[in-house]
Amino acid sequence: MTLPELLALGGLPEGSEDLLAGAELSPEEKARVLEMTLVKAGLRPEEKKEKPTMKKRNFGLMLMAGVLCAGAVVASAAGYFAMKRPLAQHLGAGENEAGLVSRGVGDLAASCTTDGWTISASQVVGDKTQIRVLLEVTAPEGTVLPEGDYRFELPVMDPAAAFTIDSIKDEDPTDNKKSFVLGSIEPNDFRGKTVKLHLEGLSRYKQYTEAELEAGANPLDVDRLVVGDFDLTLKLDYQDTSVTYQPGAEVDTPYGKVKVDEVTLSPLSLFVKLSGEGTVLEPGTQLVFDGELSAFQVDDKGNIIKVDPNDVEGNDLFVFHGDKVSSSMSFFHDGSTLQSQYGIGVQAVDRNGNVIPYQTGDTQPDSVTMTFRGIVDPAEVAAIIINEVEIPLKK
């Protein structure tokens, strides 16, 4: 292949043909240019040699090749660092906050169209334990997607994971587009993984008046907007910017002492790794909530089972599976203290002594995960508080 043919494959702009005219290179120069091209493309290791001289008439060719390469690099970097407006809006991210997670942002290119409706996954922001995925819905032309409460039908992730899907306030409630954010809950390192998301359509809850609700209307009634299978394959590529501390502090729980082995902190989440006597719950252990024995206990397989349903009021964050209850969700949620069924209460505190609010939480006997309500500067998190014991975060 000649050099003009090689450069032409890169998509030369109009008017650049003159650069190729009379640009016949000697065999030695052709070999050297080809070698440099292969090295720049990563197809051959670079060998350190004396810098060769280049005839002035050939400089335009190499300059053009350099511009094309730089353009590709800049475009890639811009796509990697820029957070899309709806996702930034959901996270309450201004310029400073967006900068904190810039390396944790990755662009996605997954979409599926059914009956004229398109659901796309266009961007992810994540860390070592969490992801937030921007989902964008486009209805057929002429269909209006107004403000309201929406629901994706039967959403499933593969590999299986607990997650939420929240709608984003629409800047134009008269058009046919609407954005949502999928947020994971349980700790999971998704970096470099491929995740499949299955949805079976989109619905909007009926907007009943207070009088209609008092008359017996069901607040869970929906209008099915589209029914069908939407399958998205998400190739997640982003960097983690977490910092890890190893406090080694010990804290009392109703089940014994626990040691705080590690605290992993990112702009999106807080993960606490625990060990010790209090993380091992023997079969038959009756769980303590808010200082009192509850109606839940541990069975011989380590599951939490409900032994007396009359003793505990329902809670949206406690997920039941038959007579069993999920052990991966927080029992209390007031946005400031994450209280778990394992006798652990966790807060994150900034340098001014303010409690940092969180959005979702996951608790296990040996770990606690808190997802912040927005984006937090890790440098501003001074300590965590576990069961009223303040644990400074410092190297």
Coordinates of N, CA, C and O in Angstrom, one line a residue, residues 78-174:
A78 N -12.7 13.4 25.3 CA -13.9 14.2 25.6 C -15.1 13.4 25.9 O -15.9 13.7 26.8
G79 N -15.2 12.3 25.1 CA -16.4 11.4 25.4 C -16.3 10.7 26.7 O -17.3 10.4 27.4
Y80 N -15.0 10.5 27.2 CA -14.8 9.8 28.5 C -15.1 10.7 29.7 O -15.6 10.3 30.7
F81 N -14.7 12.0 29.6 CA -14.7 12.8 30.8 C -16.0 13.6 30.9 O -16.4 14.0 32.0
A82 N -16.8 13.8 29.9 CA -17.9 14.7 29.9 C -19.2 14.0 30.4 O -19.6 13.0 29.8
M83 N -19.7 14.4 31.6 CA -20.9 13.8 32.1 C -22.1 14.4 31.4 O -22.3 15.6 31.3
K84 N -23.1 13.6 30.9 CA -24.2 14.1 30.2 C -25.1 14.9 31.2 O -25.2 14.5 32.4
R85 N -25.8 15.9 30.7 CA -26.6 16.8 31.5 C -27.6 16.1 32.4 O -27.7 16.3 33.6
P86 N -28.4 15.1 31.9 CA -29.4 14.5 32.8 C -28.8 13.7 33.9 O -29.3 13.7 35.0
L87 N -27.6 13.0 33.7 CA -27.0 12.3 34.7 C -26.4 13.2 35.8 O -26.5 13.0 37.0
A88 N -25.8 14.3 35.3 CA -25.3 15.3 36.2 C -26.4 16.0 37.0 O -26.2 16.2 38.2
Q89 N -27.5 16.2 36.4 CA -28.7 16.7 37.1 C -29.1 15.8 38.2 O -29.4 16.2 39.3
H90 N -29.2 14.5 37.9 CA -29.6 13.5 38.9 C -28.7 13.5 40.1 O -29.1 13.3 41.2
L91 N -27.4 13.6 39.8 CA -26.4 13.6 40.9 C -26.2 14.9 41.5 O -25.3 15.1 42.5
G92 N -26.9 16.0 41.1 CA -26.7 17.3 41.6 C -25.2 17.8 41.4 O -24.6 18.5 42.2
A93 N -24.7 17.5 40.2 CA -23.3 17.8 39.9 C -23.1 19.1 39.1 O -23.6 19.2 38.0
G94 N -22.4 20.0 39.8 CA -22.0 21.2 39.0 C -20.6 20.9 38.5 O -20.1 19.7 38.5
E95 N -19.9 21.9 38.1 CA -18.6 21.7 37.4 C -17.6 21.0 38.4 O -16.9 20.1 38.0
N96 N -17.6 21.5 39.7 CA -16.6 20.9 40.6 C -17.0 19.4 40.9 O -16.1 18.6 41.0
E97 N -18.2 19.1 41.2 CA -18.6 17.8 41.5 C -18.4 16.8 40.3 O -17.9 15.7 40.5
A98 N -18.7 17.3 39.1 CA -18.5 16.5 37.9 C -17.0 16.2 37.7 O -16.6 15.1 37.3
G99 N -16.2 17.1 38.1 CA -14.7 16.9 38.0 C -14.2 15.8 38.9 O -13.3 15.1 38.6
L100 N -14.9 15.6 40.1 CA -14.5 14.6 41.0 C -14.7 13.2 40.5 O -14.0 12.2 40.9
V101 N -15.7 13.0 39.6 CA -16.0 11.6 39.0 C -15.6 11.5 37.6 O -16.1 10.6 36.9
S102 N -14.9 12.5 37.0 CA -14.7 12.5 35.6 C -14.0 11.1 35.1 O -14.3 10.6 34.1
R103 N -13.1 10.6 35.9 CA -12.4 9.3 35.5 C -13.4 8.1 35.7 O -13.1 7.1 35.2
G104 N -14.5 8.3 36.4 CA -15.4 7.3 36.7 C -16.5 7.2 35.7 O -17.5 6.5 35.8
V105 N -16.5 8.1 34.6 CA -17.5 8.2 33.6 C -17.1 7.4 32.4 O -16.0 7.5 31.9
G106 N -18.0 6.7 31.8 CA -17.8 6.0 30.5 C -19.0 6.0 29.7 O -20.2 6.0 30.1
D107 N -18.8 6.2 28.4 CA -19.9 6.3 27.4 C -20.4 4.9 27.1 O -19.6 3.9 27.0
L108 N -21.7 4.7 26.8 CA -22.3 3.5 26.4 C -23.0 3.7 25.1 O -23.4 4.8 24.7
A109 N -23.2 2.6 24.4 CA -23.8 2.6 23.1 C -24.8 1.4 23.0 O -24.5 0.6 22.1
A110 N -25.8 1.4 23.8 CA -26.7 0.2 23.8 C -28.1 0.8 23.7 O -28.5 1.7 24.3
S111 N -28.9 0.2 22.7 CA -30.3 0.6 22.6 C -31.1 -0.5 22.0 O -30.5 -1.4 21.4
C112 N -32.4 -0.4 22.2 CA -33.3 -1.4 21.7 C -34.6 -0.7 21.3 O -35.1 0.1 22.1
T113 N -35.2 -1.0 20.2 CA -36.4 -0.4 19.7 C -37.5 -1.5 19.6 O -37.3 -2.5 19.0
T114 N -38.6 -1.2 20.2 CA -39.8 -2.1 20.1 C -41.1 -1.3 19.8 O -41.3 -0.3 20.6
D115 N -41.8 -1.6 18.8 CA -43.1 -0.9 18.5 C -42.9 0.7 18.4 O -43.7 1.4 18.9
G116 N -41.7 1.1 17.9 CA -41.5 2.5 17.8 C -40.9 3.2 19.0 O -40.6 4.4 19.0
W117 N -40.8 2.5 20.1 CA -40.2 3.0 21.3 C -38.8 2.5 21.4 O -38.5 1.4 21.2
T118 N -37.9 3.5 21.8 CA -36.5 3.2 21.9 C -36.0 3.4 23.3 O -36.3 4.5 23.9
I119 N -35.3 2.4 23.9 CA -34.7 2.6 25.2 C -33.2 2.5 25.0 O -32.8 1.5 24.5
S120 N -32.5 3.5 25.5 CA -31.0 3.5 25.3 C -30.3 3.6 26.6 O -30.8 4.3 27.5
A121 N -29.1 3.0 26.7 CA -28.2 3.3 27.8 C -27.0 4.0 27.2 O -26.3 3.5 26.4
S122 N -26.9 5.3 27.6 CA -25.9 6.1 27.0 C -24.6 6.5 27.8 O -23.6 6.9 27.2
Q123 N -24.7 6.3 29.1 CA -23.5 6.6 29.9 C -23.6 5.9 31.3 O -24.6 5.6 31.8
V124 N -22.4 5.7 31.8 CA -22.3 5.1 33.2 C -21.3 5.9 34.0 O -20.3 6.5 33.4
V125 N -21.6 6.0 35.3 CA -20.6 6.6 36.2 C -20.5 5.6 37.4 O -21.5 5.1 37.8
G126 N -19.3 5.2 37.8 CA -19.2 4.2 38.8 C -17.9 4.2 39.6 O -17.1 5.1 39.4
D127 N -17.9 3.3 40.6 CA -16.6 3.2 41.4 C -16.5 1.7 41.6 O -17.0 0.8 40.9
K128 N -15.8 1.3 42.7 CA -15.4 -0.1 43.0 C -16.7 -0.9 43.4 O -16.6 -2.1 43.4
T129 N -17.7 -0.2 43.9 CA -18.9 -0.9 44.4 C -20.2 -0.5 43.7 O -21.2 -1.3 43.9
Q130 N -20.3 0.6 43.0 CA -21.5 1.1 42.5 C -21.5 1.5 41.1 O -20.4 1.8 40.6
I131 N -22.7 1.5 40.4 CA -22.8 2.2 39.1 C -24.1 3.0 39.1 O -25.1 2.7 39.8
R132 N -24.1 4.0 38.3 CA -25.2 4.8 37.9 C -25.3 4.8 36.4 O -24.3 5.2 35.7
V133 N -26.4 4.3 35.8 CA -26.5 4.2 34.3 C -27.6 5.1 33.8 O -28.7 5.0 34.3
L134 N -27.3 6.0 32.8 CA -28.3 6.9 32.3 C -29.1 6.1 31.2 O -28.5 5.6 30.2
L135 N -30.4 6.0 31.4 CA -31.3 5.4 30.5 C -32.1 6.5 29.8 O -32.7 7.4 30.5
E136 N -32.3 6.4 28.5 CA -33.1 7.5 27.8 C -34.2 6.8 27.0 O -33.9 5.8 26.2
V137 N -35.4 7.2 27.2 CA -36.5 6.7 26.5 C -37.0 7.7 25.4 O -37.2 8.8 25.7
T138 N -37.2 7.2 24.2 CA -37.7 8.0 23.1 C -39.0 7.3 22.6 O -39.0 6.2 22.1
A139 N -40.1 8.0 22.8 CA -41.4 7.5 22.3 C -41.6 7.8 20.8 O -40.9 8.6 20.3
P140 N -42.6 7.2 20.2 CA -42.8 7.5 18.8 C -43.1 9.0 18.6 O -43.7 9.6 19.5
E141 N -42.8 9.6 17.5 CA -43.0 11.0 17.2 C -44.5 11.3 17.4 O -45.4 10.6 17.0
G142 N -44.7 12.4 18.2 CA -46.1 12.8 18.4 C -46.6 12.3 19.8 O -47.6 12.8 20.3
T143 N -45.9 11.4 20.4 CA -46.3 10.9 21.8 C -45.6 11.8 22.8 O -44.4 12.1 22.7
V144 N -46.4 12.3 23.8 CA -45.9 13.2 24.8 C -45.6 12.3 26.1 O -46.5 11.6 26.5
L145 N -44.4 12.5 26.7 CA -44.1 11.9 27.9 C -44.0 13.0 29.0 O -43.0 13.6 29.3
P146 N -45.2 13.3 29.7 CA -45.2 14.4 30.6 C -44.6 14.0 32.0 O -44.2 12.8 32.2
E147 N -44.5 14.9 32.9 CA -44.0 14.6 34.2 C -45.0 13.6 34.8 O -46.2 13.7 34.6
G148 N -44.5 12.8 35.7 CA -45.4 11.8 36.4 C -44.5 10.7 36.9 O -43.3 10.7 36.8
D149 N -45.1 9.7 37.5 CA -44.4 8.6 38.1 C -44.4 7.4 37.1 O -45.5 7.0 36.7
Y150 N -43.3 7.0 36.7 CA -43.1 6.0 35.7 C -42.6 4.7 36.3 O -41.9 4.7 37.3
R151 N -42.8 3.6 35.6 CA -42.3 2.3 36.1 C -41.9 1.4 34.9 O -42.7 1.2 34.0
F152 N -40.7 0.9 35.0 CA -40.3 -0.1 34.0 C -40.8 -1.5 34.5 O -40.6 -1.8 35.7
E153 N -41.4 -2.2 33.6 CA -42.0 -3.5 33.9 C -40.9 -4.6 33.9 O -40.1 -4.8 33.0
L154 N -40.9 -5.4 35.0 CA -40.1 -6.6 35.2 C -38.6 -6.3 34.8 O -38.1 -7.0 34.0
P155 N -37.9 -5.3 35.4 CA -36.5 -5.1 35.1 C -35.7 -6.2 35.7 O -35.8 -6.5 36.9
V156 N -34.7 -6.7 35.0 CA -33.8 -7.8 35.5 C -32.4 -7.5 35.0 O -32.2 -7.1 33.8
M157 N -31.4 -7.6 35.8 CA -30.0 -7.5 35.5 C -29.4 -8.9 35.5 O -29.7 -9.7 36.3
D158 N -28.5 -9.1 34.5 CA -27.7 -10.3 34.5 C -26.2 -9.9 34.3 O -25.9 -9.3 33.3
P159 N -25.4 -10.2 35.3 CA -25.6 -11.0 36.5 C -26.6 -10.3 37.4 O -26.7 -9.1 37.4
A160 N -27.3 -11.1 38.3 CA -28.3 -10.6 39.1 C -27.8 -9.6 40.1 O -26.7 -9.8 40.7
A161 N -28.5 -8.5 40.3 CA -28.1 -7.5 41.2 C -29.4 -6.7 41.6 O -30.3 -6.6 40.8
A162 N -29.4 -6.2 42.8 CA -30.4 -5.3 43.3 C -30.2 -3.9 42.8 O -29.0 -3.4 42.8
F163 N -31.2 -3.2 42.3 CA -31.0 -1.9 41.8 C -32.4 -1.1 41.8 O -33.4 -1.7 42.0
T164 N -32.2 0.2 41.7 CA -33.4 1.1 41.5 C -33.3 1.8 40.2 O -32.3 1.8 39.5
I165 N -34.5 2.3 39.7 CA -34.5 3.1 38.5 C -35.4 4.3 38.9 O -36.5 4.3 39.2
D166 N -34.7 5.5 38.8 CA -35.3 6.7 39.2 C -35.5 7.6 38.0 O -34.6 7.7 37.1
S167 N -36.6 8.3 37.9 CA -36.8 9.3 36.8 C -36.1 10.6 37.1 O -35.9 11.0 38.3
I168 N -35.8 11.3 36.1 CA -35.1 12.6 36.2 C -36.1 13.7 35.8 O -36.8 13.5 34.8
K169 N -36.1 14.8 36.5 CA -37.0 15.8 36.2 C -36.8 16.3 34.7 O -35.7 16.5 34.3
D170 N -37.9 16.3 34.0 CA -37.8 16.5 32.5 C -37.8 18.0 32.2 O -38.6 18.8 32.7
E171 N -36.8 18.4 31.4 CA -36.7 19.9 31.1 C -37.7 20.3 30.1 O -38.0 21.5 29.9
D172 N -38.2 19.3 29.3 CA -39.3 19.6 28.3 C -40.4 18.6 28.4 O -40.3 17.5 27.7
P173 N -41.3 18.7 29.3 CA -42.4 17.7 29.5 C -43.4 17.6 28.4 O -44.3 16.9 28.5
T174 N -43.2 18.4 27.3 CA -44.1 18.3 26.2 C -43.5 17.5 25.0 O -44.2 17.4 24.0

